[in-house]
Amino acid sequence: MEEGKLTVRAVERALDILLCFTEAEDLNLTEISARVGLHKSTVHRLLASLEGKGFIIRDQASERYRLGFRIWELSANLTHSDDPALILFAGDGASARPGRRDGKSVRARRDGARARTGGAEQPGDSPGCSHRARSPLYVGASSKILVAFAEPAAQQEPLRDPEWPATGDPSAFLRRLEEVKALGYATSVEEREPGAAAVAVPIMGRGERLVAALAVSGPSNRLTPRQMKEIAPVLMEASRRMGKMVK
């Protein structure tokens, strides 16, 4: 019984630490300790656990903490009937997820129990779990966002990828990036997986710095071009709110 109480207490303390960031973008160990009324050693252990799970990010140079990428993943699944900005998709068989640039590829979480094509499990997937999927930067809605809103020099990187398709048109690719930046969102249909479609928008931090892409994906027979166009403004509002969570 005592062990159960300690477990609950640890959870409550960890949540108290996360709640500190409702009023501050980043905090150091001393500031967090003072806000939650706990010894620094206790706070440090809890922060290490939260950091390990992706809820907290520690800047090694400044030793300051801020909310992590996992918070975005939770908020992407948040819905509220009275707030259209939080309804990321109103159909079956689709999901919302953030993605980040990881070297020459895009990294995003994909559900293992149901593929984006509407129910079929993919090779290597485990029912009921999820994993990080990597895709090249020259295909997919999220890739287009992460390249289009990157620095000009970074936009050339996909063209230098050894796996760039021999039939690919570099000029057409760069023109498409310009269109994406003008529209503020990108779409893709069966670029990564047969029968799958996606629409993505940028998550911008302070100073209009690109942080990640937020995408809604689903079966292409449900997520039609018209529907993606309707979803885009809602997705933009959601990404704007998520952008406030980062520096």
C-alpha angles and dihedrals in degrees: 000000000000090000089054090053091051091050092052091046091053091051092049091050092049090051091048088056092052090049090058087075094063087082102030135043095212136005138182126231094264093051093048092047091053093047096051096035096234134128115267093242091056093047091047092055092048092048090051090055093047090047091050090055093046098249093113132038122204120207103219094202098052098023089228125138132220138170115291138227094265090069088064091052090055093046091050088067094046117113134178125181093218097048115063091185089070097047101092098177133003100199138080125261098028135103141188124232140163121235133196136200112256110184108294095349143059119248120203137152117255127191112248096202095057128024122217090256089076112273112339116120117233124230110280094016119134119214114255097012138091136215142187114272120200123206133176118265095242098065133056137034096272091050091053090052095047091050100037094053095041126098113289093252091053091055089069095056097085089055089059094050109122087224094055103133116256089228093051118119110220093195092052090047092054092046089053090053090055090052091050092052091049093050095042093227141061134215135198134188120198093334095129104017132017111256095014130115134180144185121203140185133190124260105216125197130200114320090023091284115164110243105165145325124258114210139182113205135180146134111322092229088063102029096060126176089256092051092047090054089053093047095049098079091048090049090049091055091049091050090049090057092046090050089062088065093067135058 
